mmCIF file of C-alpha atoms and ligand atoms in Angstrom:
data_model
loop_
_atom_site.group_PDB
_atom_site.id
_atom_site.type_symbol
_atom_site.label_atom_id
_atom_site.label_comp_id
_atom_site.label_asym_id
_atom_site.label_seq_id
_atom_site.Cartn_x
_atom_site.Cartn_y
_atom_site.Cartn_z
ATOM 1 C CA MET B 1 -54.544 -11.182 -23.720
ATOM 2 C CA SER B 2 -52.974 -7.789 -25.062
ATOM 3 C CA GLY B 3 -49.625 -6.517 -23.721
ATOM 4 C CA LEU B 4 -48.956 -3.360 -21.469
ATOM 5 C CA LEU B 5 -50.794 -0.324 -21.510
ATOM 6 C CA VAL B 6 -48.447 2.695 -21.168
ATOM 7 C CA VAL B 7 -50.404 6.049 -20.471
ATOM 8 C CA THR B 8 -48.481 9.157 -20.795
ATOM 9 C CA ALA B 9 -49.872 12.809 -20.519
ATOM 10 C CA VAL B 10 -48.747 14.386 -23.832
ATOM 11 C CA PRO B 11 -48.089 13.099 -27.343
ATOM 12 C CA ALA B 12 -44.304 14.160 -26.903
ATOM 13 C CA GLU B 13 -43.916 11.485 -24.215
ATOM 14 C CA ALA B 14 -45.799 8.983 -26.197
ATOM 15 C CA GLU B 15 -43.752 9.746 -29.239
ATOM 16 C CA ALA B 16 -40.365 9.502 -27.211
ATOM 17 C CA ILE B 17 -41.427 5.961 -25.752
ATOM 18 C CA ARG B 18 -42.719 4.706 -28.965
ATOM 19 C CA ALA B 19 -39.418 5.528 -30.508
ATOM 20 C CA GLY B 20 -37.456 3.210 -27.849
ATOM 21 C CA LEU B 21 -39.969 0.433 -27.689
ATOM 22 C CA ILE B 22 -38.712 -2.991 -28.784
ATOM 23 C CA ASP B 23 -41.933 -4.904 -27.633
ATOM 24 C CA PRO B 24 -44.661 -4.656 -30.293
ATOM 25 C CA THR B 25 -47.545 -5.677 -28.327
ATOM 26 C CA VAL B 26 -47.170 -2.393 -25.831
ATOM 27 C CA THR B 27 -49.842 0.198 -26.575
ATOM 28 C CA VAL B 28 -48.738 4.019 -25.807
ATOM 29 C CA LEU B 29 -51.858 5.970 -24.902
ATOM 30 C CA PRO B 30 -51.361 9.922 -24.499
ATOM 31 C CA ALA B 31 -54.216 10.703 -22.172
ATOM 32 C CA GLY B 32 -53.946 14.369 -21.005
ATOM 33 C CA VAL B 33 -52.518 16.259 -18.178
ATOM 34 C CA GLY B 34 -53.772 15.791 -14.700
ATOM 35 C CA PRO B 35 -54.914 12.800 -12.644
ATOM 36 C CA ALA B 36 -58.708 13.067 -13.425
ATOM 37 C CA VAL B 37 -58.267 12.991 -17.385
ATOM 38 C CA ALA B 38 -55.575 10.125 -16.775
ATOM 39 C CA ALA B 39 -57.862 8.140 -14.628
ATOM 40 C CA ALA B 40 -60.721 8.548 -17.277
ATOM 41 C CA ALA B 41 -58.974 7.840 -20.303
ATOM 42 C CA THR B 42 -57.029 4.880 -18.759
ATOM 43 C CA ALA B 43 -60.593 3.239 -17.437
ATOM 44 C CA ARG B 44 -61.883 3.577 -20.871
ATOM 45 C CA ALA B 45 -59.076 1.998 -22.656
ATOM 46 C CA LEU B 46 -59.153 -0.867 -20.275
ATOM 47 C CA ALA B 47 -62.782 -1.497 -20.480
ATOM 48 C CA LEU B 48 -62.711 -1.304 -24.293
ATOM 49 C CA ALA B 49 -60.066 -3.835 -24.324
ATOM 50 C CA GLU B 50 -61.651 -6.104 -22.071
ATOM 51 C CA ALA B 51 -65.053 -5.668 -24.099
ATOM 52 C CA ALA B 52 -63.230 -6.704 -27.215
ATOM 53 C CA GLY B 53 -61.991 -9.829 -25.484
ATOM 54 C CA GLN B 54 -58.232 -8.535 -25.296
ATOM 55 C CA PRO B 55 -57.492 -7.282 -21.963
ATOM 56 C CA TYR B 56 -54.219 -5.491 -21.203
ATOM 57 C CA ARG B 57 -52.077 -7.355 -18.680
ATOM 58 C CA ALA B 58 -50.590 -4.376 -16.649
ATOM 59 C CA VAL B 59 -50.601 -0.499 -17.069
ATOM 60 C CA VAL B 60 -47.681 1.746 -16.705
ATOM 61 C CA SER B 61 -47.962 5.434 -15.981
ATOM 62 C CA ALA B 62 -45.139 7.217 -17.665
ATOM 63 C CA GLY B 63 -43.684 10.796 -18.667
ATOM 64 C CA VAL B 64 -41.555 13.450 -17.408
ATOM 65 C CA GLY B 65 -41.582 14.536 -13.893
ATOM 66 C CA GLY B 66 -40.172 16.875 -11.283
ATOM 67 C CA GLY B 67 -37.347 15.280 -8.928
ATOM 68 C CA PHE B 68 -36.609 16.295 -5.296
ATOM 69 C CA VAL B 69 -33.236 17.842 -5.113
ATOM 70 C CA GLY B 70 -30.665 15.703 -3.388
ATOM 71 C CA ARG B 71 -32.855 12.390 -4.025
ATOM 72 C CA VAL B 72 -32.756 12.386 -8.018
ATOM 73 C CA PRO B 73 -30.987 14.627 -10.610
ATOM 74 C CA VAL B 74 -32.535 16.173 -13.669
ATOM 75 C CA GLY B 75 -32.242 13.796 -16.758
ATOM 76 C CA GLY B 76 -32.312 10.872 -14.327
ATOM 77 C CA THR B 77 -34.980 7.732 -14.127
ATOM 78 C CA VAL B 78 -37.272 7.081 -11.544
ATOM 79 C CA LEU B 79 -39.456 4.057 -10.898
ATOM 80 C CA GLY B 80 -42.228 4.447 -8.498
ATOM 81 C CA THR B 81 -42.449 2.025 -5.380
ATOM 82 C CA ALA B 82 -46.037 3.786 -4.827
ATOM 83 C CA SER B 83 -48.055 6.456 -6.241
ATOM 84 C CA ILE B 84 -49.447 9.095 -3.643
ATOM 85 C CA ALA B 85 -52.259 11.629 -4.259
ATOM 86 C CA ALA B 86 -50.103 14.297 -2.354
ATOM 87 C CA ASP B 87 -52.903 17.027 -2.239
ATOM 88 C CA LEU B 88 -55.913 14.791 -1.834
ATOM 89 C CA GLY B 89 -57.112 15.772 1.784
ATOM 90 C CA ALA B 90 -58.036 18.551 3.800
ATOM 91 C CA GLU B 91 -56.314 21.607 4.953
ATOM 92 C CA THR B 92 -56.438 22.588 8.639
ATOM 93 C CA PRO B 93 -54.687 25.475 10.735
ATOM 94 C CA GLU B 94 -52.300 22.818 12.070
ATOM 95 C CA GLY B 95 -51.620 21.613 8.407
ATOM 96 C CA PHE B 96 -52.702 19.314 5.758
ATOM 97 C CA LEU B 97 -54.405 16.160 6.304
ATOM 98 C CA PRO B 98 -54.183 13.062 3.854
ATOM 99 C CA ILE B 99 -57.590 11.831 2.919
ATOM 100 C CA ASP B 100 -56.923 8.711 4.799
ATOM 101 C CA GLU B 101 -56.923 10.531 8.015
ATOM 102 C CA LEU B 102 -60.267 12.107 7.667
ATOM 103 C CA GLY B 103 -62.033 9.193 9.098
ATOM 104 C CA MET B 104 -63.833 8.154 5.948
ATOM 105 C CA PRO B 105 -64.365 4.199 5.182
ATOM 106 C CA PRO B 106 -61.304 3.100 2.906
ATOM 107 C CA ALA B 107 -63.788 1.695 0.524
ATOM 108 C CA LEU B 108 -65.078 5.073 -0.451
ATOM 109 C CA LEU B 109 -61.475 6.309 -1.197
ATOM 110 C CA GLY B 110 -60.590 3.350 -3.470
ATOM 111 C CA GLY B 111 -58.186 2.046 -0.763
ATOM 112 C CA GLY B 112 -56.542 5.620 0.125
ATOM 113 C CA SER B 113 -54.129 8.147 -1.045
ATOM 114 C CA THR B 114 -51.427 5.495 -1.701
ATOM 115 C CA VAL B 115 -51.278 3.117 -4.335
ATOM 116 C CA PRO B 116 -48.384 0.420 -4.189
ATOM 117 C CA ALA B 117 -46.632 -0.484 -7.398
ATOM 118 C CA ASP B 118 -47.210 -4.154 -8.368
ATOM 119 C CA ARG B 119 -44.133 -6.158 -6.855
ATOM 120 C CA GLU B 120 -43.443 -8.240 -9.830
ATOM 121 C CA LEU B 121 -43.765 -5.452 -12.436
ATOM 122 C CA LEU B 122 -41.549 -3.191 -10.395
ATOM 123 C CA ALA B 123 -38.892 -6.090 -10.068
ATOM 124 C CA ALA B 124 -38.765 -6.482 -13.750
ATOM 125 C CA LEU B 125 -38.553 -2.603 -14.478
ATOM 126 C CA ARG B 126 -35.854 -2.634 -11.910
ATOM 127 C CA ALA B 127 -33.797 -5.358 -13.172
ATOM 128 C CA ALA B 128 -34.210 -3.619 -16.754
ATOM 129 C CA LEU B 129 -33.203 -0.084 -15.533
ATOM 130 C CA PRO B 130 -30.646 -0.926 -12.638
ATOM 131 C CA ASP B 131 -29.423 2.786 -12.739
ATOM 132 C CA ALA B 132 -33.103 4.161 -12.015
ATOM 133 C CA THR B 133 -33.867 6.061 -8.609
ATOM 134 C CA VAL B 134 -36.609 3.913 -6.816
ATOM 135 C CA GLY B 135 -39.059 5.362 -4.341
ATOM 136 C CA PRO B 136 -42.597 6.687 -3.998
ATOM 137 C CA ILE B 137 -43.755 9.270 -6.681
ATOM 138 C CA LEU B 138 -46.257 12.126 -5.685
ATOM 139 C CA THR B 139 -49.139 12.866 -7.752
ATOM 140 C CA VAL B 140 -50.192 16.706 -7.728
ATOM 141 C CA ASN B 141 -52.839 18.870 -9.437
ATOM 142 C CA THR B 142 -50.823 21.783 -9.191
ATOM 143 C CA VAL B 143 -47.008 21.742 -10.124
ATOM 144 C CA THR B 144 -44.926 22.636 -7.079
ATOM 145 C CA GLY B 145 -43.454 26.173 -7.616
ATOM 146 C CA THR B 146 -42.583 27.730 -4.477
ATOM 147 C CA ALA B 147 -39.880 26.935 -1.753
ATOM 148 C CA SER B 148 -42.062 26.991 0.980
ATOM 149 C CA SER B 149 -44.565 24.349 -0.665
ATOM 150 C CA THR B 150 -41.455 22.218 -1.715
ATOM 151 C CA GLU B 151 -40.222 22.148 1.985
ATOM 152 C CA LEU B 152 -43.569 21.361 3.094
ATOM 153 C CA LEU B 153 -44.023 18.407 0.735
ATOM 154 C CA ALA B 154 -40.551 17.115 0.924
ATOM 155 C CA ARG B 155 -41.069 17.012 4.846
ATOM 156 C CA ARG B 156 -44.409 15.322 4.688
ATOM 157 C CA HIS B 157 -42.989 12.813 2.066
ATOM 158 C CA PRO B 158 -39.388 12.278 3.127
ATOM 159 C CA GLU B 159 -38.899 8.991 0.980
ATOM 160 C CA ALA B 160 -40.609 10.541 -2.316
ATOM 161 C CA VAL B 161 -38.316 11.171 -5.071
ATOM 162 C CA ALA B 162 -40.499 12.807 -7.793
ATOM 163 C CA GLU B 163 -43.789 14.717 -8.423
ATOM 164 C CA ALA B 164 -45.875 14.287 -11.314
ATOM 165 C CA MET B 165 -49.610 14.744 -12.204
ATOM 166 C CA GLU B 166 -51.101 11.466 -13.470
ATOM 167 C CA GLY B 167 -49.735 8.504 -11.815
ATOM 168 C CA TYR B 168 -52.391 8.003 -8.789
ATOM 169 C CA GLY B 169 -55.208 8.571 -11.481
ATOM 170 C CA VAL B 170 -53.610 5.814 -13.719
ATOM 171 C CA ALA B 171 -53.187 3.655 -10.569
ATOM 172 C CA MET B 172 -56.893 3.981 -9.566
ATOM 173 C CA ALA B 173 -58.178 2.626 -13.222
ATOM 174 C CA ALA B 174 -55.874 -0.090 -12.932
ATOM 175 C CA ALA B 175 -56.539 -1.034 -9.480
ATOM 176 C CA GLN B 176 -60.472 -0.882 -10.574
ATOM 177 C CA THR B 177 -59.765 -3.367 -13.126
ATOM 178 C CA GLY B 178 -57.420 -5.448 -10.947
ATOM 179 C CA LEU B 179 -54.410 -5.115 -13.082
ATOM 180 C CA PRO B 180 -50.763 -4.630 -11.989
ATOM 181 C CA PHE B 181 -49.754 -0.964 -11.849
ATOM 182 C CA GLY B 182 -46.211 0.798 -11.973
ATOM 183 C CA GLU B 183 -45.076 4.088 -12.609
ATOM 184 C CA LEU B 184 -41.878 5.469 -14.663
ATOM 185 C CA ARG B 185 -40.612 8.939 -14.871
ATOM 186 C CA THR B 186 -37.608 10.704 -16.313
ATOM 187 C CA ILE B 187 -36.720 13.953 -14.406
ATOM 188 C CA SER B 188 -37.227 17.292 -16.609
ATOM 189 C CA ASN B 189 -36.950 19.717 -13.641
ATOM 190 C CA PRO B 190 -36.272 20.098 -10.066
ATOM 191 C CA VAL B 191 -39.146 20.201 -7.388
ATOM 192 C CA GLY B 192 -38.852 23.644 -6.492
ATOM 193 C CA PRO B 193 -39.478 27.573 -7.287
ATOM 194 C CA ARG B 194 -41.105 27.788 -10.669
ATOM 195 C CA ASP B 195 -38.219 28.377 -13.351
ATOM 196 C CA ARG B 196 -39.873 27.228 -16.606
ATOM 197 C CA ALA B 197 -36.689 28.236 -18.468
ATOM 198 C CA ALA B 198 -34.687 25.930 -16.795
ATOM 199 C CA TRP B 199 -36.997 22.724 -17.585
ATOM 200 C CA ARG B 200 -34.588 20.044 -19.398
ATOM 201 C CA MET B 201 -37.585 18.614 -21.571
ATOM 202 C CA ARG B 202 -35.346 17.566 -24.268
ATOM 203 C CA GLU B 203 -32.991 15.716 -22.027
ATOM 204 C CA ALA B 204 -35.919 14.007 -20.217
ATOM 205 C CA LEU B 205 -37.686 13.012 -23.498
ATOM 206 C CA ALA B 206 -34.488 11.257 -24.683
ATOM 207 C CA ALA B 207 -34.271 9.516 -21.214
ATOM 208 C CA LEU B 208 -37.847 8.363 -21.791
ATOM 209 C CA THR B 209 -36.586 6.799 -25.296
ATOM 210 C CA GLU B 210 -33.782 5.064 -23.540
ATOM 211 C CA ALA B 211 -35.968 3.627 -20.810
ATOM 212 C CA ALA B 212 -38.530 2.323 -23.147
ATOM 213 C CA PRO B 213 -37.165 -1.038 -23.943
ATOM 214 C CA ALA B 214 -37.848 -1.713 -20.184
ATOM 215 C CA LEU B 215 -41.506 -1.509 -21.055
ATOM 216 C CA SER B 216 -42.632 -5.059 -22.208
HETATM 217 O O1 LIG O 1 -45.369 25.057 -16.434
HETATM 218 C C1 LIG O 1 -45.713 25.434 -17.399
HETATM 219 O O2 LIG O 1 -45.963 26.559 -18.040
HETATM 220 C C2 LIG O 1 -46.101 24.467 -18.503
HETATM 221 C C3 LIG O 1 -46.363 24.571 -19.557
HETATM 222 C C4 LIG O 1 -46.874 23.785 -20.355
HETATM 223 C C5 LIG O 1 -46.815 22.123 -19.984
HETATM 224 C C6 LIG O 1 -46.499 21.974 -18.771
HETATM 225 C C7 LIG O 1 -46.203 20.883 -18.200
HETATM 226 O O3 LIG O 1 -46.584 19.777 -18.936
HETATM 227 C C8 LIG O 1 -46.345 20.166 -16.920
HETATM 228 C C9 LIG O 1 -46.895 19.096 -16.459
HETATM 229 C C10 LIG O 1 -46.708 17.801 -17.059
HETATM 230 O O4 LIG O 1 -45.462 17.336 -16.956
HETATM 231 C C11 LIG O 1 -45.191 16.547 -15.607
HETATM 232 N N1 LIG O 1 -44.424 17.182 -14.705
HETATM 233 C C12 LIG O 1 -42.970 17.397 -15.112
HETATM 234 N N2 LIG O 1 -42.496 18.238 -14.195
HETATM 235 C C13 LIG O 1 -43.377 18.315 -13.237
HETATM 236 C C14 LIG O 1 -43.456 18.763 -11.838
HETATM 237 O O5 LIG O 1 -42.309 19.399 -11.121
HETATM 238 N N3 LIG O 1 -44.385 18.755 -11.185
HETATM 239 C C15 LIG O 1 -45.422 18.003 -11.451
HETATM 240 N N4 LIG O 1 -45.580 17.522 -12.864
HETATM 241 C C16 LIG O 1 -44.362 17.680 -13.611
HETATM 242 C C17 LIG O 1 -46.514 16.172 -15.311
HETATM 243 O O6 LIG O 1 -47.087 14.750 -15.091
HETATM 244 C C18 LIG O 1 -47.423 16.831 -16.308
HETATM 245 O O7 LIG O 1 -47.887 15.671 -17.183
HETATM 246 C C19 LIG O 1 -46.149 23.032 -17.950
#
């Protein structure tokens, strides 16, 4: 059996993680931005490893993300208790309905819009990163960029600590293969009105390098 598969969106995240890794059996795969490409690339990597007789033992979605103000600071590190597809569902005149509430058989949804992190994997990550903020991480197709959508999202997910764009996709690929899944994010920006100039990408990438020894 191979080691851990860590899936990032962009090469800069992958390089930041590789710079801090201490476990040589960890593979870091930059898969692309968004849940669809993340799921497809993760599923392919898992299937190829399985076919080669060297399956991975667990999968972690990792990279930078937006933090909910008052829940985690910019530059902070977050561990997901669950990855939630926050915009998978239907709009109604009364508001957003998650896919789980549309009356579809759960089997058709791959279980639903929330994928819990594997307990043992999360416990190991928490032990290695005791200062990390722990809570659900939202997966969105569109970076939240207005005060009104931030408020709606924060109200719908009062426990959520961060948002990013890949976790749920990676989680679905891991679930299809029956592998433990976790999500680790470092915070590059607050979730809120779009201000790209205020993103602290360098700090978030440095925090990824610092967190990388926990990936083993
Ligand atoms: O906003 C832009 O102009 C922009 C231009 C180039 C690249 C990006 C990104 O890489 C953003 C998405 C990327 O980073 C993660 N991320 C970071 N902060 C957030 C956030 O507040 N909400 C959602 N995703 C975020 C995400 O996982 C992507 O991989 C943006």
